[in-house]
Short mmCIF file of N, CA, C and O in Angstrom, two decimals:
data_model
loop_
_atom_site.label_atom_id
_atom_site.label_comp_id
_atom_site.label_asym_id
_atom_site.label_seq_id
_atom_site.Cartn_x
_atom_site.Cartn_y
_atom_site.Cartn_z
N MET A 11 0.95 -0.99 -0.02
CA MET A 11 0.23 0.07 0.28
C MET A 11 1.19 1.39 -0.52
O MET A 11 1.78 1.44 0.89
N GLU A 12 0.84 1.84 -0.51
CA GLU A 12 1.42 3.58 -1.00
C GLU A 12 0.80 4.46 0.32
O GLU A 12 -0.28 4.46 -0.69
N GLU A 13 1.81 5.22 0.73
CA GLU A 13 1.52 5.92 1.35
C GLU A 13 2.35 7.45 0.82
O GLU A 13 3.30 7.33 0.29
N PHE A 14 1.56 8.33 1.20
CA PHE A 14 2.31 10.05 0.75
C PHE A 14 2.46 10.65 1.90
O PHE A 14 1.04 10.55 3.12
N ILE A 15 3.54 10.46 2.37
CA ILE A 15 3.56 12.36 3.54
C ILE A 15 3.94 13.80 3.11
O ILE A 15 5.17 13.48 1.92
N VAL A 16 3.67 13.76 3.70
CA VAL A 16 3.18 16.04 3.52
C VAL A 16 2.67 16.47 4.76
O VAL A 16 3.12 15.59 5.67
N LYS A 17 4.12 18.00 3.68
CA LYS A 17 4.07 18.33 5.15
C LYS A 17 3.12 19.48 5.20
O LYS A 17 2.18 20.27 4.87
N GLY A 18 3.14 19.83 6.61
CA GLY A 18 1.72 20.70 7.08
C GLY A 18 2.31 22.52 8.26
O GLY A 18 3.12 21.29 8.77
N TYR A 19 0.61 22.26 8.80
CA TYR A 19 0.63 22.74 10.03
C TYR A 19 -0.71 22.87 10.39
O TYR A 19 -1.48 23.18 9.82
N ILE A 20 -0.71 22.37 11.99
CA ILE A 20 -1.67 22.38 12.31
C ILE A 20 -2.82 24.08 12.49
O ILE A 20 -2.18 25.07 12.02
N ASP A 21 -4.09 23.29 11.63
CA ASP A 21 -5.12 24.85 11.78
C ASP A 21 -5.61 24.76 12.51
O ASP A 21 -6.83 25.66 13.25
N ALA A 22 -6.91 23.75 13.07
CA ALA A 22 -6.95 23.95 14.28
C ALA A 22 -7.27 22.66 15.35
O ALA A 22 -6.79 21.40 14.71
N ILE A 23 -7.57 22.71 16.30
CA ILE A 23 -7.16 21.46 17.49
C ILE A 23 -8.92 21.33 17.66
O ILE A 23 -9.61 21.69 18.01
N LEU A 24 -9.33 20.59 17.30
CA LEU A 24 -11.06 19.64 18.00
C LEU A 24 -10.95 18.30 18.85
O LEU A 24 -9.68 18.06 19.30
N PRO A 25 -11.88 18.31 19.36
CA PRO A 25 -12.07 17.60 20.15
C PRO A 25 -11.39 15.46 20.29
O PRO A 25 -11.53 15.79 19.15
N LYS A 26 -11.86 15.30 21.20
CA LYS A 26 -11.16 13.83 21.41
C LYS A 26 -9.47 13.96 21.01
O LYS A 26 -9.65 12.88 20.43
N GLY A 27 -8.48 14.83 20.42
CA GLY A 27 -7.60 14.43 20.75
C GLY A 27 -6.99 13.89 19.42
O GLY A 27 -6.00 14.07 18.91
N GLU A 28 -7.63 15.42 18.05
CA GLU A 28 -7.49 15.13 16.47
C GLU A 28 -7.18 16.57 16.58
O GLU A 28 -7.90 17.36 17.24
N PHE A 29 -7.35 16.62 15.18
CA PHE A 29 -5.71 17.92 14.28
C PHE A 29 -6.81 17.79 13.50
O PHE A 29 -7.34 17.25 12.66
N ARG A 30 -7.15 19.48 13.09
CA ARG A 30 -7.54 19.84 10.82
C ARG A 30 -5.67 20.25 10.55
O ARG A 30 -5.19 21.24 11.66
N VAL A 31 -5.32 19.57 9.71
CA VAL A 31 -4.07 20.11 9.37
C VAL A 31 -4.65 20.60 8.17
O VAL A 31 -4.93 19.99 6.86
N ARG A 32 -3.59 21.49 8.07
CA ARG A 32 -3.74 22.85 5.90
C ARG A 32 -2.64 22.09 6.11
O ARG A 32 -0.94 22.49 6.48
N LEU A 33 -2.62 22.09 4.72
CA LEU A 33 -0.98 20.89 3.36
C LEU A 33 -0.36 22.40 3.48
O LEU A 33 -0.90 23.04 2.41
N GLU A 34 0.90 22.43 3.11
CA GLU A 34 2.05 23.26 2.62
C GLU A 34 1.64 23.36 0.87
O GLU A 34 1.42 24.07 0.38
N GLU A 35 1.63 22.13 0.55
CA GLU A 35 1.45 22.17 -0.93
C GLU A 35 0.65 22.64 -2.08
O GLU A 35 0.89 22.87 -2.94
N ASN A 36 -1.75 22.33 -1.13
CA ASN A 36 -2.21 22.62 -1.74
C ASN A 36 -3.33 23.53 -0.55
O ASN A 36 -4.34 23.16 -1.39
N ASN A 37 -2.83 23.83 0.38
CA ASN A 37 -3.86 24.02 1.82
C ASN A 37 -4.91 23.66 1.45
O ASN A 37 -6.45 23.50 1.61
N HIS A 38 -4.97 22.61 0.95
CA HIS A 38 -5.79 21.35 1.38
C HIS A 38 -6.36 20.41 2.89
O HIS A 38 -5.10 20.25 3.59
N LEU A 39 -7.67 20.58 3.79
CA LEU A 39 -7.44 20.52 4.98
C LEU A 39 -7.20 18.72 4.31
O LEU A 39 -9.09 18.61 3.69
N VAL A 40 -7.07 18.55 6.27
CA VAL A 40 -7.17 17.33 6.44
C VAL A 40 -6.99 16.96 7.90
O VAL A 40 -6.50 17.87 8.31
N HIS A 41 -8.58 16.02 8.31
CA HIS A 41 -8.94 16.22 10.27
C HIS A 41 -7.42 14.66 10.30
O HIS A 41 -7.50 13.49 9.57
N CYS A 42 -6.83 14.97 11.48
CA CYS A 42 -5.96 14.18 11.10
C CYS A 42 -6.07 13.85 13.47
O CYS A 42 -6.67 14.65 13.81
N ARG A 43 -5.53 12.76 13.30
CA ARG A 43 -5.03 12.74 14.50
C ARG A 43 -3.39 12.46 14.67
O ARG A 43 -2.29 11.75 14.25
N PRO A 44 -2.91 11.82 15.87
CA PRO A 44 -1.27 11.84 16.52
C PRO A 44 -1.34 10.10 16.27
O PRO A 44 -2.34 9.09 16.79
N SER A 45 -0.08 9.98 15.81
CA SER A 45 0.00 8.46 15.54
C SER A 45 0.75 7.86 17.13
O SER A 45 0.53 9.42 18.03
N GLY A 46 0.49 6.77 17.38
CA GLY A 46 0.53 6.47 19.04
C GLY A 46 2.09 6.79 19.68
O GLY A 46 2.19 6.66 21.58
N LYS A 47 2.90 7.00 19.22
CA LYS A 47 4.82 7.04 19.01
C LYS A 47 4.00 8.59 20.69
O LYS A 47 4.61 8.78 21.28
N ILE A 48 3.39 9.62 19.13
CA ILE A 48 3.33 11.23 19.49
C ILE A 48 2.46 11.04 21.11
O ILE A 48 2.85 11.24 21.58
N ARG A 49 1.87 9.79 20.90
CA ARG A 49 0.43 9.98 22.31
C ARG A 49 1.58 9.33 23.68
O ARG A 49 1.26 9.61 24.48
N THR A 50 2.29 8.09 23.10
CA THR A 50 2.94 7.79 24.19
C THR A 50 4.23 9.16 25.26
O THR A 50 3.99 8.43 25.68
N ASN A 51 4.49 9.35 24.07
CA ASN A 51 5.62 10.52 24.53
C ASN A 51 5.41 11.68 24.72
O ASN A 51 6.28 12.42 25.19
N TYR A 52 4.27 12.15 24.92
CA TYR A 52 3.17 12.98 25.81
C TYR A 52 4.17 14.28 24.41
O TYR A 52 3.69 15.22 25.34
N ILE A 53 4.04 14.18 23.95
CA ILE A 53 4.49 15.55 22.50
C ILE A 53 2.74 16.64 23.16
O ILE A 53 2.05 16.32 21.67
N LYS A 54 3.10 17.02 22.71
CA LYS A 54 2.15 18.11 22.82
C LYS A 54 2.00 19.58 21.35
O LYS A 54 3.02 19.46 20.93
N MET A 55 -0.03 18.91 21.38
CA MET A 55 0.35 20.24 19.59
C MET A 55 -0.09 21.46 20.11
O MET A 55 -0.85 21.39 20.31
N VAL A 56 -0.09 22.89 19.41
CA VAL A 56 -1.03 24.08 19.57
C VAL A 56 -0.54 24.12 18.39
O VAL A 56 -0.15 23.53 16.90
N ASN A 57 -1.56 25.57 18.25
CA ASN A 57 -1.97 26.09 16.37
C ASN A 57 -0.93 26.33 15.68
O ASN A 57 0.04 27.28 16.45
N GLY A 58 -0.68 26.91 14.74
CA GLY A 58 0.23 26.88 14.63
C GLY A 58 1.72 25.55 14.44
O GLY A 58 2.51 26.35 13.19
N ASP A 59 1.70 24.97 14.35
CA ASP A 59 2.86 24.10 14.20
C ASP A 59 2.80 23.32 13.69
O ASP A 59 1.92 23.81 12.75
N ARG A 60 4.06 23.10 12.56
CA ARG A 60 4.43 22.17 11.69
C ARG A 60 4.35 20.79 12.07
O ARG A 60 5.13 20.32 12.54
N VAL A 61 3.73 19.71 11.12
CA VAL A 61 3.39 19.12 11.25
C VAL A 61 3.92 18.18 9.56
O VAL A 61 3.64 18.91 9.09
N MET A 62 4.28 16.71 10.14
CA MET A 62 4.32 15.39 8.91
C MET A 62 2.81 14.56 8.85
O MET A 62 2.47 14.50 10.04
N VAL A 63 2.00 14.44 8.08
CA VAL A 63 1.43 13.81 7.49
C VAL A 63 1.40 12.31 7.18
O VAL A 63 1.46 12.97 5.70
N ARG A 64 1.22 11.57 7.24
CA ARG A 64 0.54 10.13 6.37
C ARG A 64 -0.86 10.15 5.49
O ARG A 64 -1.28 9.84 6.62
N ILE A 65 -0.32 10.24 4.73
CA ILE A 65 -2.05 9.99 4.19
C ILE A 65 -1.94 8.51 2.82
O ILE A 65 -0.94 8.56 2.31
N THR A 66 -3.25 8.02 3.70
CA THR A 66 -3.17 6.44 2.25
C THR A 66 -3.61 7.23 1.16
O THR A 66 -5.22 8.09 1.06
N PRO A 67 -3.76 6.49 0.07
CA PRO A 67 -4.63 7.50 -2.02
C PRO A 67 -5.35 6.80 -0.97
O PRO A 67 -6.78 7.58 -2.00
N TYR A 68 -6.45 6.27 -0.31
CA TYR A 68 -7.71 4.87 -0.19
C TYR A 68 -8.68 6.59 0.50
O TYR A 68 -10.23 6.82 0.16
N ASP A 69 -8.60 6.81 1.08
CA ASP A 69 -8.66 8.77 1.74
C ASP A 69 -8.66 9.66 1.76
O ASP A 69 -7.68 9.83 3.30
N LEU A 70 -7.94 10.56 1.09
CA LEU A 70 -7.18 11.82 1.30
C LEU A 70 -8.25 12.87 2.45
O LEU A 70 -7.26 13.73 2.31
N THR A 71 -8.84 12.52 3.35
CA THR A 71 -9.78 12.80 3.57
C THR A 71 -9.34 13.39 5.44
O THR A 71 -8.89 14.21 5.95
N LYS A 72 -8.34 12.02 5.39
CA LYS A 72 -8.04 11.43 6.84
C LYS A 72 -6.95 11.44 6.83
O LYS A 72 -5.93 10.36 6.02
N GLY A 73 -5.73 12.09 7.91
CA GLY A 73 -4.15 11.36 8.23
C GLY A 73 -3.68 10.90 9.30
O GLY A 73 -4.60 10.91 10.92
N VAL A 74 -2.62 11.00 9.87
CA VAL A 74 -2.58 9.92 10.87
C VAL A 74 -1.01 11.77 10.83
O VAL A 74 0.17 10.89 10.48
N ILE A 75 -0.85 11.92 12.46
CA ILE A 75 0.13 13.63 11.87
C ILE A 75 1.39 12.04 12.80
O ILE A 75 1.74 11.32 13.81
N ILE A 76 2.68 12.24 11.91
CA ILE A 76 3.76 10.80 12.82
C ILE A 76 5.25 12.20 12.79
O ILE A 76 5.90 11.36 13.61
N TYR A 77 5.28 13.41 12.89
CA TYR A 77 5.90 13.81 13.49
C TYR A 77 5.80 15.57 13.88
O TYR A 77 5.20 16.27 12.53
N ARG A 78 6.60 16.66 13.90
CA ARG A 78 6.16 17.25 15.21
C ARG A 78 7.42 18.60 14.67
O ARG A 78 8.46 18.39 15.80
N GLY A 79 7.01 19.67 13.68
CA GLY A 79 7.99 20.54 13.89
C GLY A 79 9.54 19.78 13.17
O GLY A 79 9.90 18.77 12.74
N TRP A 80 9.85 20.54 12.28
CA TRP A 80 11.11 20.80 11.34
C TRP A 80 11.22 21.92 10.83
O TRP A 80 11.19 22.83 10.38
N SER A 81 12.92 22.07 10.29
CA SER A 81 13.40 22.97 9.81
C SER A 81 13.46 22.85 8.58
O SER A 81 13.69 22.11 7.72
N LYS A 82 13.66 24.47 8.37
CA LYS A 82 13.16 24.36 6.56
C LYS A 82 14.94 24.09 5.78
O LYS A 82 15.82 23.94 5.63
#
């Protein structure tokens, strides 16, 4: 299964620990949840944080945040 890794930033914090992420490439909004490693290590995320998101080609509206913060 092919997966896409894209960069974006957190646009809004939603209930139940989910986030809305705006992608850098095309300003597309993706509904995301944090990955298990982010949850177990208690990594906090706020509005405007830069994140990397894993998206499957089956549903391009949902994703998983796999990394928080990177340098240009």
